[in-house]
PDB file of C-alpha atoms in Angstrom:
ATOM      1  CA  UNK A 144     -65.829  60.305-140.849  1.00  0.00           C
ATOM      2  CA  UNK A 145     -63.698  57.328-141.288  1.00  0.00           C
ATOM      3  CA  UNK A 146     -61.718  55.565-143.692  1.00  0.00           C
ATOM      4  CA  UNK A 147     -63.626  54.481-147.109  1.00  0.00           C
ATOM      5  CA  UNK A 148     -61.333  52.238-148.521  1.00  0.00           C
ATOM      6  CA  UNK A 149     -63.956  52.646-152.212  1.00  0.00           C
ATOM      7  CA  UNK A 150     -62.165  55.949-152.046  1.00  0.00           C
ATOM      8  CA  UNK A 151     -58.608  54.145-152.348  1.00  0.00           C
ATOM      9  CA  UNK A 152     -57.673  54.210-156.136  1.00  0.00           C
ATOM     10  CA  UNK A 153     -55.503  54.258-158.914  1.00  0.00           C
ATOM     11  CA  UNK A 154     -52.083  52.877-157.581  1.00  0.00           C
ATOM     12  CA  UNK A 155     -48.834  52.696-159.862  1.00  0.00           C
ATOM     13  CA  UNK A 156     -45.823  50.997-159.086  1.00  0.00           C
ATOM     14  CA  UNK A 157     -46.421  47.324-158.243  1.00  0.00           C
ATOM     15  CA  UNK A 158     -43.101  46.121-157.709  1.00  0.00           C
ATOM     16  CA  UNK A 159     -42.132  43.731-154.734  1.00  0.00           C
ATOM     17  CA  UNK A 160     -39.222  46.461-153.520  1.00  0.00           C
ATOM     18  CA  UNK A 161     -40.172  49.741-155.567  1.00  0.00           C
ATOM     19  CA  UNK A 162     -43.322  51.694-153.322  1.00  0.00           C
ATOM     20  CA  UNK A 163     -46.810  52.058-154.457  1.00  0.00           C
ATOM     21  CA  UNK A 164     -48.298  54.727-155.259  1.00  0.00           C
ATOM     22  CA  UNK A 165     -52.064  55.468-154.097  1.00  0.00           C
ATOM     23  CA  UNK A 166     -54.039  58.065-154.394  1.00  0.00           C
ATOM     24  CA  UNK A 167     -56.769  58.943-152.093  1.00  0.00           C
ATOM     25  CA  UNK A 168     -59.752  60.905-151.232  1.00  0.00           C
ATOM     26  CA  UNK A 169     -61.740  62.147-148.163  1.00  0.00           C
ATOM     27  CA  UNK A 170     -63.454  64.652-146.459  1.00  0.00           C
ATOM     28  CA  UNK A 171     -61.593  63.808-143.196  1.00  0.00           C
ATOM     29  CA  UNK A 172     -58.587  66.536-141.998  1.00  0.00           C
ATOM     30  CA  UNK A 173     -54.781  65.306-142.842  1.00  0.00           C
ATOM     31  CA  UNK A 174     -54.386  65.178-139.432  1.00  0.00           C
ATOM     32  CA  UNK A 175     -57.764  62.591-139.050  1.00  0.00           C
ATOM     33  CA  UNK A 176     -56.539  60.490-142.017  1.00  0.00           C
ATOM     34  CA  UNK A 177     -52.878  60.128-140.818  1.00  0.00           C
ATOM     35  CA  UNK A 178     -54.311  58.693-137.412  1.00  0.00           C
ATOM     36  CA  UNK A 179     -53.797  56.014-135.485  1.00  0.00           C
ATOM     37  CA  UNK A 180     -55.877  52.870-136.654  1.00  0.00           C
ATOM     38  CA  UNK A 181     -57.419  54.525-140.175  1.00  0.00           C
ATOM     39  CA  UNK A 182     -56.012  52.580-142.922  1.00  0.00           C
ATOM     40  CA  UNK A 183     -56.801  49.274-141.089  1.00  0.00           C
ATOM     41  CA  UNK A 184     -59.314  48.437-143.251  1.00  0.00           C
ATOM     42  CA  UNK A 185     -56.681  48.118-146.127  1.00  0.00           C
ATOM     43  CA  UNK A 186     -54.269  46.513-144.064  1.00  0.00           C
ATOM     44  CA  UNK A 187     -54.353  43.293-146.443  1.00  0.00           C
ATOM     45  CA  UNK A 188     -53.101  46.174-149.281  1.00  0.00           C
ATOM     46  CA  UNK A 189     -50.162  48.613-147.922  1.00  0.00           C
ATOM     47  CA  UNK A 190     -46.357  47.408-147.364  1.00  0.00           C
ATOM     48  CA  UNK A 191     -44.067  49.294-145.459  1.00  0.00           C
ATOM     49  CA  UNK A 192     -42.861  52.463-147.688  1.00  0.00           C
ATOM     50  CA  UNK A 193     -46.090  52.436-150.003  1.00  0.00           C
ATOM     51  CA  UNK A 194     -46.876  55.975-150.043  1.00  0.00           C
ATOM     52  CA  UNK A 195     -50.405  57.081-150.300  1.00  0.00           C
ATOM     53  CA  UNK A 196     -51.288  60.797-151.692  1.00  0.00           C
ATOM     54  CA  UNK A 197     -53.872  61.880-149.468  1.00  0.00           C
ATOM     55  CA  UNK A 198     -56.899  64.110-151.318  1.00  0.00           C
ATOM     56  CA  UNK A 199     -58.307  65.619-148.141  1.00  0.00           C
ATOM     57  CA  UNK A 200     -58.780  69.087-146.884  1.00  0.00           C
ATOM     58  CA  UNK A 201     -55.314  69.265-147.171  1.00  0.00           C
ATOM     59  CA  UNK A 202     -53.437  67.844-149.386  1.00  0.00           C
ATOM     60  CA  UNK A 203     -50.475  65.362-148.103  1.00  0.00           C
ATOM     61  CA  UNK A 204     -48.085  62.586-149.168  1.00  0.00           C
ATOM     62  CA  UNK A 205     -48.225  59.815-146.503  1.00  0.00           C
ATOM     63  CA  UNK A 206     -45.719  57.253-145.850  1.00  0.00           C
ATOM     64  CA  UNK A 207     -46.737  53.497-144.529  1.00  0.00           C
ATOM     65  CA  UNK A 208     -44.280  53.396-141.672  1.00  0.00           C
ATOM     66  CA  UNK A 209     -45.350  49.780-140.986  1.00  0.00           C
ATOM     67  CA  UNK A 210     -48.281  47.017-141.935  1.00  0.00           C
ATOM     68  CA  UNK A 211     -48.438  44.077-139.204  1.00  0.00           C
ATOM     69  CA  UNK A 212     -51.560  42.837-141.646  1.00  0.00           C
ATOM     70  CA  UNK A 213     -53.922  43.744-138.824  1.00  0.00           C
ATOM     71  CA  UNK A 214     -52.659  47.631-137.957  1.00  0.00           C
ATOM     72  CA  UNK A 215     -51.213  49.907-140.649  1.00  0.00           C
ATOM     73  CA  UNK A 216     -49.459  52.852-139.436  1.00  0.00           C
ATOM     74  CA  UNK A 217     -48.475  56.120-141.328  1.00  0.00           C
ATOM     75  CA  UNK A 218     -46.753  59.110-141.488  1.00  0.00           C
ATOM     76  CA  UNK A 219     -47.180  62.887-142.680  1.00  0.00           C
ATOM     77  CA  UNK A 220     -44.033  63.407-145.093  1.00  0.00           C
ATOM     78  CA  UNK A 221     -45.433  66.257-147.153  1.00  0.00           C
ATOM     79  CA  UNK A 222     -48.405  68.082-146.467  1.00  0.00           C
ATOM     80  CA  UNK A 223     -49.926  71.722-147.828  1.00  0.00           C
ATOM     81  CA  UNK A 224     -48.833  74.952-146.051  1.00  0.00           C
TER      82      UNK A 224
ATOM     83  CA  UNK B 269     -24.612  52.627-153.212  1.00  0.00           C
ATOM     84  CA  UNK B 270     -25.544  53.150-156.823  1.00  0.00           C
ATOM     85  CA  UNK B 271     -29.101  53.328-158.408  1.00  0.00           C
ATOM     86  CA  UNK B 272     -30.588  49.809-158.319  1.00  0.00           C
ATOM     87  CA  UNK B 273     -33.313  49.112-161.110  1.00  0.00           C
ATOM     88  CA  UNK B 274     -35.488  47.154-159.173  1.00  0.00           C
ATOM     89  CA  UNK B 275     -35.625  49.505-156.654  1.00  0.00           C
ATOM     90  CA  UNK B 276     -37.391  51.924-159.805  1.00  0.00           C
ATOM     91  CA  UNK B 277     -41.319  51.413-160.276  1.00  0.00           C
ATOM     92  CA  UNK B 278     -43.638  52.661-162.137  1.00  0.00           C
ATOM     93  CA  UNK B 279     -44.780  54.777-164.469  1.00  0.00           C
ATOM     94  CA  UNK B 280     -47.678  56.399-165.347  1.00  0.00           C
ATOM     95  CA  UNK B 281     -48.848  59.064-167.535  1.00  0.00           C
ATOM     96  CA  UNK B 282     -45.877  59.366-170.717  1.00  0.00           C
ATOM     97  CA  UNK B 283     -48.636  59.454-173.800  1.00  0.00           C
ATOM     98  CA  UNK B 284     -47.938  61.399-175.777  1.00  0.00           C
ATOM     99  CA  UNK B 285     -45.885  64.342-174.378  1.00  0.00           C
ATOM    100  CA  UNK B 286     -46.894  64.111-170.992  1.00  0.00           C
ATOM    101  CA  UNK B 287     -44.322  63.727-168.121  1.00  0.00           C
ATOM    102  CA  UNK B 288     -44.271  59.782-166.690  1.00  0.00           C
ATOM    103  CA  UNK B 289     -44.200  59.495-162.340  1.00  0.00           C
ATOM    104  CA  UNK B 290     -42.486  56.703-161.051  1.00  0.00           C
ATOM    105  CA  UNK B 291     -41.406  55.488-157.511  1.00  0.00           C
ATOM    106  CA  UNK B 292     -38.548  54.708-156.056  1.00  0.00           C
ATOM    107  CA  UNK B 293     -37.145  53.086-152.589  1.00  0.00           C
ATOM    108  CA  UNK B 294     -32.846  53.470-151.614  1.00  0.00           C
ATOM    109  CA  UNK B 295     -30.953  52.987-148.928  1.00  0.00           C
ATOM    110  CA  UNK B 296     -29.290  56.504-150.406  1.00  0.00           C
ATOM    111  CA  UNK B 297     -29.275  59.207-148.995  1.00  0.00           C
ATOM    112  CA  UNK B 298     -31.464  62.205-151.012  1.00  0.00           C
ATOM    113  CA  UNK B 299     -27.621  64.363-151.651  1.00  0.00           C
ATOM    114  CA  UNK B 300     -26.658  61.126-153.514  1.00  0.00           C
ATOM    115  CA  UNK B 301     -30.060  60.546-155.218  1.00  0.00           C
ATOM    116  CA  UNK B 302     -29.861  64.054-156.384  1.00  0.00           C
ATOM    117  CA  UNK B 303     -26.408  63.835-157.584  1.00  0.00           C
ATOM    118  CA  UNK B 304     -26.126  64.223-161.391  1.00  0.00           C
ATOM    119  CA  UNK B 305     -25.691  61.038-162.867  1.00  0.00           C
ATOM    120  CA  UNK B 306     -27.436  58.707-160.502  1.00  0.00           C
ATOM    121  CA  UNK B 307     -29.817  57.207-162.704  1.00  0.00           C
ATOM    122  CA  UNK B 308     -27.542  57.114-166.023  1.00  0.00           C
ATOM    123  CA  UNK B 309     -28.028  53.518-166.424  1.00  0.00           C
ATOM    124  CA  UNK B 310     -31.619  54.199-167.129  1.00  0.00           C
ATOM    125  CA  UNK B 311     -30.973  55.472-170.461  1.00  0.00           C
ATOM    126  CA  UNK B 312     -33.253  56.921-171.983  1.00  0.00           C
ATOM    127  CA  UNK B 313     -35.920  55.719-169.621  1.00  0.00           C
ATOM    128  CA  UNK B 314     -36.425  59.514-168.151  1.00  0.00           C
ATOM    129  CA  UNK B 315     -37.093  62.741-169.357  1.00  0.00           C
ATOM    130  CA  UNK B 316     -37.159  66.392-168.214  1.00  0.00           C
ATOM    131  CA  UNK B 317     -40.153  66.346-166.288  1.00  0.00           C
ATOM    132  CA  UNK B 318     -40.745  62.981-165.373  1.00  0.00           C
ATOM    133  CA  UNK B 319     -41.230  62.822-161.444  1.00  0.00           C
ATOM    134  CA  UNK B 320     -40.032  60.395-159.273  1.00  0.00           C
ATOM    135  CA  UNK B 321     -41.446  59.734-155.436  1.00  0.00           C
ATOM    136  CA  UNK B 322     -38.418  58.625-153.878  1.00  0.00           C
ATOM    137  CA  UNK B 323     -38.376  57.128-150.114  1.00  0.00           C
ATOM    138  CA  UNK B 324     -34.936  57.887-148.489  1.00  0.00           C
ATOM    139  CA  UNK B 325     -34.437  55.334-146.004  1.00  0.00           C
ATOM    140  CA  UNK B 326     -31.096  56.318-145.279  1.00  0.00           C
ATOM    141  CA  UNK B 327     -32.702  59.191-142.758  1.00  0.00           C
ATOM    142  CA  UNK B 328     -33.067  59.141-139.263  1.00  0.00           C
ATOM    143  CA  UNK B 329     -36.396  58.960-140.163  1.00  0.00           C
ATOM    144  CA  UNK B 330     -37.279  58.050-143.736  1.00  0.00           C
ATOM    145  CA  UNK B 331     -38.857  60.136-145.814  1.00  0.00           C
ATOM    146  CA  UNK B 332     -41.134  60.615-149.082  1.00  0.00           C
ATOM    147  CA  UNK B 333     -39.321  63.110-151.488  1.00  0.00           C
ATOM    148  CA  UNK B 334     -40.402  64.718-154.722  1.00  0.00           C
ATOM    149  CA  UNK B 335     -38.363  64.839-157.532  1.00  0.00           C
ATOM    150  CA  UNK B 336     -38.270  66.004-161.133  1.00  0.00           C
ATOM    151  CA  UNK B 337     -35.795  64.791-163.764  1.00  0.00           C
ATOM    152  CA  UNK B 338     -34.440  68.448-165.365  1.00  0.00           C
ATOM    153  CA  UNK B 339     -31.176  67.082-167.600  1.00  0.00           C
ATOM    154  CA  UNK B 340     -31.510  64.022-169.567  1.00  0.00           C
ATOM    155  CA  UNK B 341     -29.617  63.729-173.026  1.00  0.00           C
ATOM    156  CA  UNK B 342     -27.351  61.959-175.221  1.00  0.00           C
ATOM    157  CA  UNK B 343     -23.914  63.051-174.964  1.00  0.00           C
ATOM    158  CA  UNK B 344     -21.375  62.087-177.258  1.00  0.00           C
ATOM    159  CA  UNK B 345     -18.567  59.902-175.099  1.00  0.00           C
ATOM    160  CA  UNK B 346     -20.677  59.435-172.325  1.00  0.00           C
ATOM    161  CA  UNK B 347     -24.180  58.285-172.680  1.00  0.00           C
ATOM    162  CA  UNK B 348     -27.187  59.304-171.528  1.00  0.00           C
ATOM    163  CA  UNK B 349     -26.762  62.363-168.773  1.00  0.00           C
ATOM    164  CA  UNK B 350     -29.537  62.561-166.430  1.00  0.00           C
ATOM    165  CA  UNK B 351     -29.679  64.568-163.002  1.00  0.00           C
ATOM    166  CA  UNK B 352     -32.945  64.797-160.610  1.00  0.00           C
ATOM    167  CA  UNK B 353     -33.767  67.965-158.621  1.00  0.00           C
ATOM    168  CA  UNK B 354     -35.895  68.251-155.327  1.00  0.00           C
ATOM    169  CA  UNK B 355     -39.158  69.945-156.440  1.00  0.00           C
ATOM    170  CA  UNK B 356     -38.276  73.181-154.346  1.00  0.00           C
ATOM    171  CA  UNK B 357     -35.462  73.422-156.487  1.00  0.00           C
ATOM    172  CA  UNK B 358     -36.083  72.774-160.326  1.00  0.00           C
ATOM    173  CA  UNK B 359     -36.077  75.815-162.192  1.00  0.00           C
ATOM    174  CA  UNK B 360     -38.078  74.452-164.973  1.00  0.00           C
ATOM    175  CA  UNK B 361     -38.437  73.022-168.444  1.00  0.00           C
ATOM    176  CA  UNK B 362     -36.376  75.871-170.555  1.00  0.00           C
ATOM    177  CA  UNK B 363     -36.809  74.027-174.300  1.00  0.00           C
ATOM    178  CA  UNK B 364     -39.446  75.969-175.211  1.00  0.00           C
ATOM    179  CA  UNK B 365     -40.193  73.747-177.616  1.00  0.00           C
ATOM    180  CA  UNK B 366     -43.880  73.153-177.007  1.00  0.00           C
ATOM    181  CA  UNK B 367     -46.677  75.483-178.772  1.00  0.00           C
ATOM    182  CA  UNK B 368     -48.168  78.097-175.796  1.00  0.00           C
ATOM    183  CA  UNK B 369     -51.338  77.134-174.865  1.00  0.00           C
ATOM    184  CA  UNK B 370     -53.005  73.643-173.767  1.00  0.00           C
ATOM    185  CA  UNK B 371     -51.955  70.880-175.698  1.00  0.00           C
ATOM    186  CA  UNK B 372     -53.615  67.795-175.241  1.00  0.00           C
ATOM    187  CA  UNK B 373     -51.046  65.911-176.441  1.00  0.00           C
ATOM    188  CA  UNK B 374     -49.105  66.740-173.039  1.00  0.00           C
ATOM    189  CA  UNK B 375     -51.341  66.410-170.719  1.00  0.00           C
ATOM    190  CA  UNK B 376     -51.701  62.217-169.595  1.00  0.00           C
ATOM    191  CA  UNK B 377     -51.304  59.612-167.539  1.00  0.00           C
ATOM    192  CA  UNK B 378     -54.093  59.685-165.171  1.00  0.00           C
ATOM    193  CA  UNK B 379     -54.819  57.473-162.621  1.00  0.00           C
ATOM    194  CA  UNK B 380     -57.787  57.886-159.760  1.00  0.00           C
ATOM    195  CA  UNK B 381     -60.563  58.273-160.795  1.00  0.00           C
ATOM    196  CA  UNK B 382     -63.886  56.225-159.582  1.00  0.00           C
ATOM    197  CA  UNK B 383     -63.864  56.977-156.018  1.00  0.00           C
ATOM    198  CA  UNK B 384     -60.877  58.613-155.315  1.00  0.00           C
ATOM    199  CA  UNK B 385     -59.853  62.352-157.454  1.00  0.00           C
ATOM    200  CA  UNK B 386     -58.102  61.381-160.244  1.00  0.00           C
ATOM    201  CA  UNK B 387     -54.169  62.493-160.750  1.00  0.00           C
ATOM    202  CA  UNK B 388     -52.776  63.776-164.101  1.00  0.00           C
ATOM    203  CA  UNK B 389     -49.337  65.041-165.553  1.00  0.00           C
ATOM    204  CA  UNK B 390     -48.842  67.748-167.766  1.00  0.00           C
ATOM    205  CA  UNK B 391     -45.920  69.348-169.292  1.00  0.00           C
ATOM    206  CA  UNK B 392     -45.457  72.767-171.797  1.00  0.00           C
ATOM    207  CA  UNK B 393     -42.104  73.630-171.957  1.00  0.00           C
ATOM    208  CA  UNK B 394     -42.840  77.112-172.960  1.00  0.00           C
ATOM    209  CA  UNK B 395     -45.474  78.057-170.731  1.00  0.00           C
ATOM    210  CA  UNK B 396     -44.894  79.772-167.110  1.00  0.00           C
ATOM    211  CA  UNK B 397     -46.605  78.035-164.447  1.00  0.00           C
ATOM    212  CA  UNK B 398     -48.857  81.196-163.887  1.00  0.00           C
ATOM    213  CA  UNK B 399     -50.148  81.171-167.302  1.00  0.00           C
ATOM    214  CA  UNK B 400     -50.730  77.682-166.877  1.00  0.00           C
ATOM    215  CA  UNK B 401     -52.670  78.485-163.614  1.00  0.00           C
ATOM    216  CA  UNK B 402     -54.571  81.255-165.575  1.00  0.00           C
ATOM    217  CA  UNK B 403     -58.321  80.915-165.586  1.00  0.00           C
ATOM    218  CA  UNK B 404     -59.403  79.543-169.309  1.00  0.00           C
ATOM    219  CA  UNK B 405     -56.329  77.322-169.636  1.00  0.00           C
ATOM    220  CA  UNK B 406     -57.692  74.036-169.330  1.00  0.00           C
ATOM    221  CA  UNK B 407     -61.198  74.809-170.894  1.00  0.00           C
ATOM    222  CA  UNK B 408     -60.312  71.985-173.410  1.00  0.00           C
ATOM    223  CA  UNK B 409     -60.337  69.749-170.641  1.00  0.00           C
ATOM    224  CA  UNK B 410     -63.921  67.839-169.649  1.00  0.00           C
ATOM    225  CA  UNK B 411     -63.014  65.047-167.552  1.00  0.00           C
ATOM    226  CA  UNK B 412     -61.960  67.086-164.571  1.00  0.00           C
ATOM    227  CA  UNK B 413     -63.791  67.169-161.405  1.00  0.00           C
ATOM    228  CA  UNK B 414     -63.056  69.877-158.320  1.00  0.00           C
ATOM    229  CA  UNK B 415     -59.856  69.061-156.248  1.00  0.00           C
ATOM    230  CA  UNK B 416     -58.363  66.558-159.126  1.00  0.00           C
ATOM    231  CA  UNK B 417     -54.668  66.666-159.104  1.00  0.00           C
ATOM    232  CA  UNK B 418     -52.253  67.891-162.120  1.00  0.00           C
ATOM    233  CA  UNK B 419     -48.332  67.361-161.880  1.00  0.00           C
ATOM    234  CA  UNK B 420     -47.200  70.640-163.937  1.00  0.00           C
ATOM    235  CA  UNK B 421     -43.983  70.723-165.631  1.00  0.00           C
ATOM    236  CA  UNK B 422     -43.845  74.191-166.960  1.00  0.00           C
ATOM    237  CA  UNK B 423     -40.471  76.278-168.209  1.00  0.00           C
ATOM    238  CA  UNK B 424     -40.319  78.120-164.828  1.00  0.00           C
ATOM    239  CA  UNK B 425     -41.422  75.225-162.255  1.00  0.00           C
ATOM    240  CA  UNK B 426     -42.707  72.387-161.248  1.00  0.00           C
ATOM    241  CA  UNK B 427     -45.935  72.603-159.389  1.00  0.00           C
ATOM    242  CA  UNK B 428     -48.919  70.627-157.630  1.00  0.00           C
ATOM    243  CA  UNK B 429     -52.120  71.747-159.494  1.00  0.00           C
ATOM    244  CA  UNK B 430     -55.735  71.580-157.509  1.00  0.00           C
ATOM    245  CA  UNK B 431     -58.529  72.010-160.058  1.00  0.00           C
ATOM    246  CA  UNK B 432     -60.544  74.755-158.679  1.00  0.00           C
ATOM    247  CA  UNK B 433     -63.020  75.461-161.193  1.00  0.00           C
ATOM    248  CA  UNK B 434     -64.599  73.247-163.827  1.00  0.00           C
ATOM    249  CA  UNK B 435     -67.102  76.224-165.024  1.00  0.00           C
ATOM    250  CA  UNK B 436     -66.991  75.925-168.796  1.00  0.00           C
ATOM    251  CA  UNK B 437     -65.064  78.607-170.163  1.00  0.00           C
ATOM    252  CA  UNK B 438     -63.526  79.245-166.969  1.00  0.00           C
ATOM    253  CA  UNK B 439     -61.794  75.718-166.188  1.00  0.00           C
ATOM    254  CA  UNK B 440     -58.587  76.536-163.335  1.00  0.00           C
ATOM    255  CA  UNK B 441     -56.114  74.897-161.223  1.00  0.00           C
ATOM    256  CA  UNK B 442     -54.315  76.828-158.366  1.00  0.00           C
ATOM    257  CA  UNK B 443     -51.161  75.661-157.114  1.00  0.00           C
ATOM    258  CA  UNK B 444     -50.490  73.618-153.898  1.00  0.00           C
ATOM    259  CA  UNK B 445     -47.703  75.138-151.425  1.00  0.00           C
ATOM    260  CA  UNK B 446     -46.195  72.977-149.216  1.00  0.00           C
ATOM    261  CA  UNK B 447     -44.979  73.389-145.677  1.00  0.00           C
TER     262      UNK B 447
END
């Protein structure tokens, strides 16, 4: 599968320095969702440090590491045993 | 560095009784963050059991952390006390001064929904986390769906909730372990 961004919701926190928080959902692994290239789609959304809490098969707490508007990059901060 | 305001955002959930989640980005490290006291100036903007994602970008590599807000009072000559633990290490909402059982009135602030699961908090001060996780506790509950999120405050812990059933009569969240 790939990234849905319809399955991107409910963020709090909208502050220009404070990090949003999203929530999402997916069928896709942690390990898929925290790949290279997924959040793209969404790239006009994230800023550096937004964290997105990732619904999948296992449940995780991503970090945006950095947004260059066309490539997002993340990484796994907490994730279920 | 001291706690910096604009550096809080957020928060949802806080009707009624329910714990509030905000976020929060420092240049502090999380030893600081955790220290009692750093987020005095808040006032009575926190209470035992609101959660705060903090980003530490004072680590070699910066990092989401979890946090729960177990002191915050009024004390006489000093203000409003407040101290935040990591969620591995808050022992719990001890007031016990919540009715056993579900109470609607703390259980709030969701967000999700639509496409993605929806996230919600809820605290009982007098109810382990166990019972809490007990099959039947959330029967009063009919907007859940499976996997849905629930931030527990209870008087022993603070856990991740996954909604595992959503039989009627038989409604259940399990708790999410972490690595």
């Amino acid at each position: 599968m790939a990234y849905n961004k319809k399955k991107l919701m409910g963020h709090i926190g909208t502050g220009a320095i404070s990090p949003t928080l999203f929530l999402y959902s997916t069928d896709d692994t942690l390990a898929v969702a925290s790949g290279a290239d997924y959040f793209n789609d969404s790239a006009d959304i994230f800023k550096e440090f937004d964290i997105i809490q990732c619904h999948a098969l296992t449940f995780g707490i991503l970090r945006v590491v950095s947004n260059d508007g066309t490539t997002v990059v993340v990484a796994v901060d907490i994730q279920e045993v | 560095m001291a706690f910096f305001h604009k550096n809080l955002s957020g928060g949802m959930g806080g009707s009624g009784k329910a714990s509030n989640v905000f976020t929060y980005v420092t240049n502090d490290a999380i030893a600081t963050i955790t220290t009692d006291g750093y987020m005095d100036s808040l006032g009575g903007g926190l209470e035992i059991g609101d959660v705060v994602y903090a980003i530490e970008l004072a680590a070699t590599t910066p990092k989401v952390h979890i946090l729960v807000c177990s002191t915050a009072e009024y004390v006489d000559g000093s203000g409003f006390v407040t101290s935040l633990d990591p969620i591995g290490t808050f022992t719990g909402d001890t007031r016990g001064t919540d009715d056993a059982g579900y109470e609607r009135r703390n259980h709030g602030g969701n967000i999700g929904a639509g496409g993605s699961h929806m996230m919600s908090t809820y605290r009982n001060n007098t109810d382990t986390s166990s019972a809490i996780a007990g099959a039947g506790y959330f029967n009063d509950v009919v907007f859940f769906e499976i996997n849905d999120i629930v931030l527990i405050v209870a008087n022993d812990a603070f856990e991740f909730g996954r909604v595992f059933s959503t039989t009627a009569g038989a409604v259940k969240i399990t708790h999410i372990a972490f690595v």
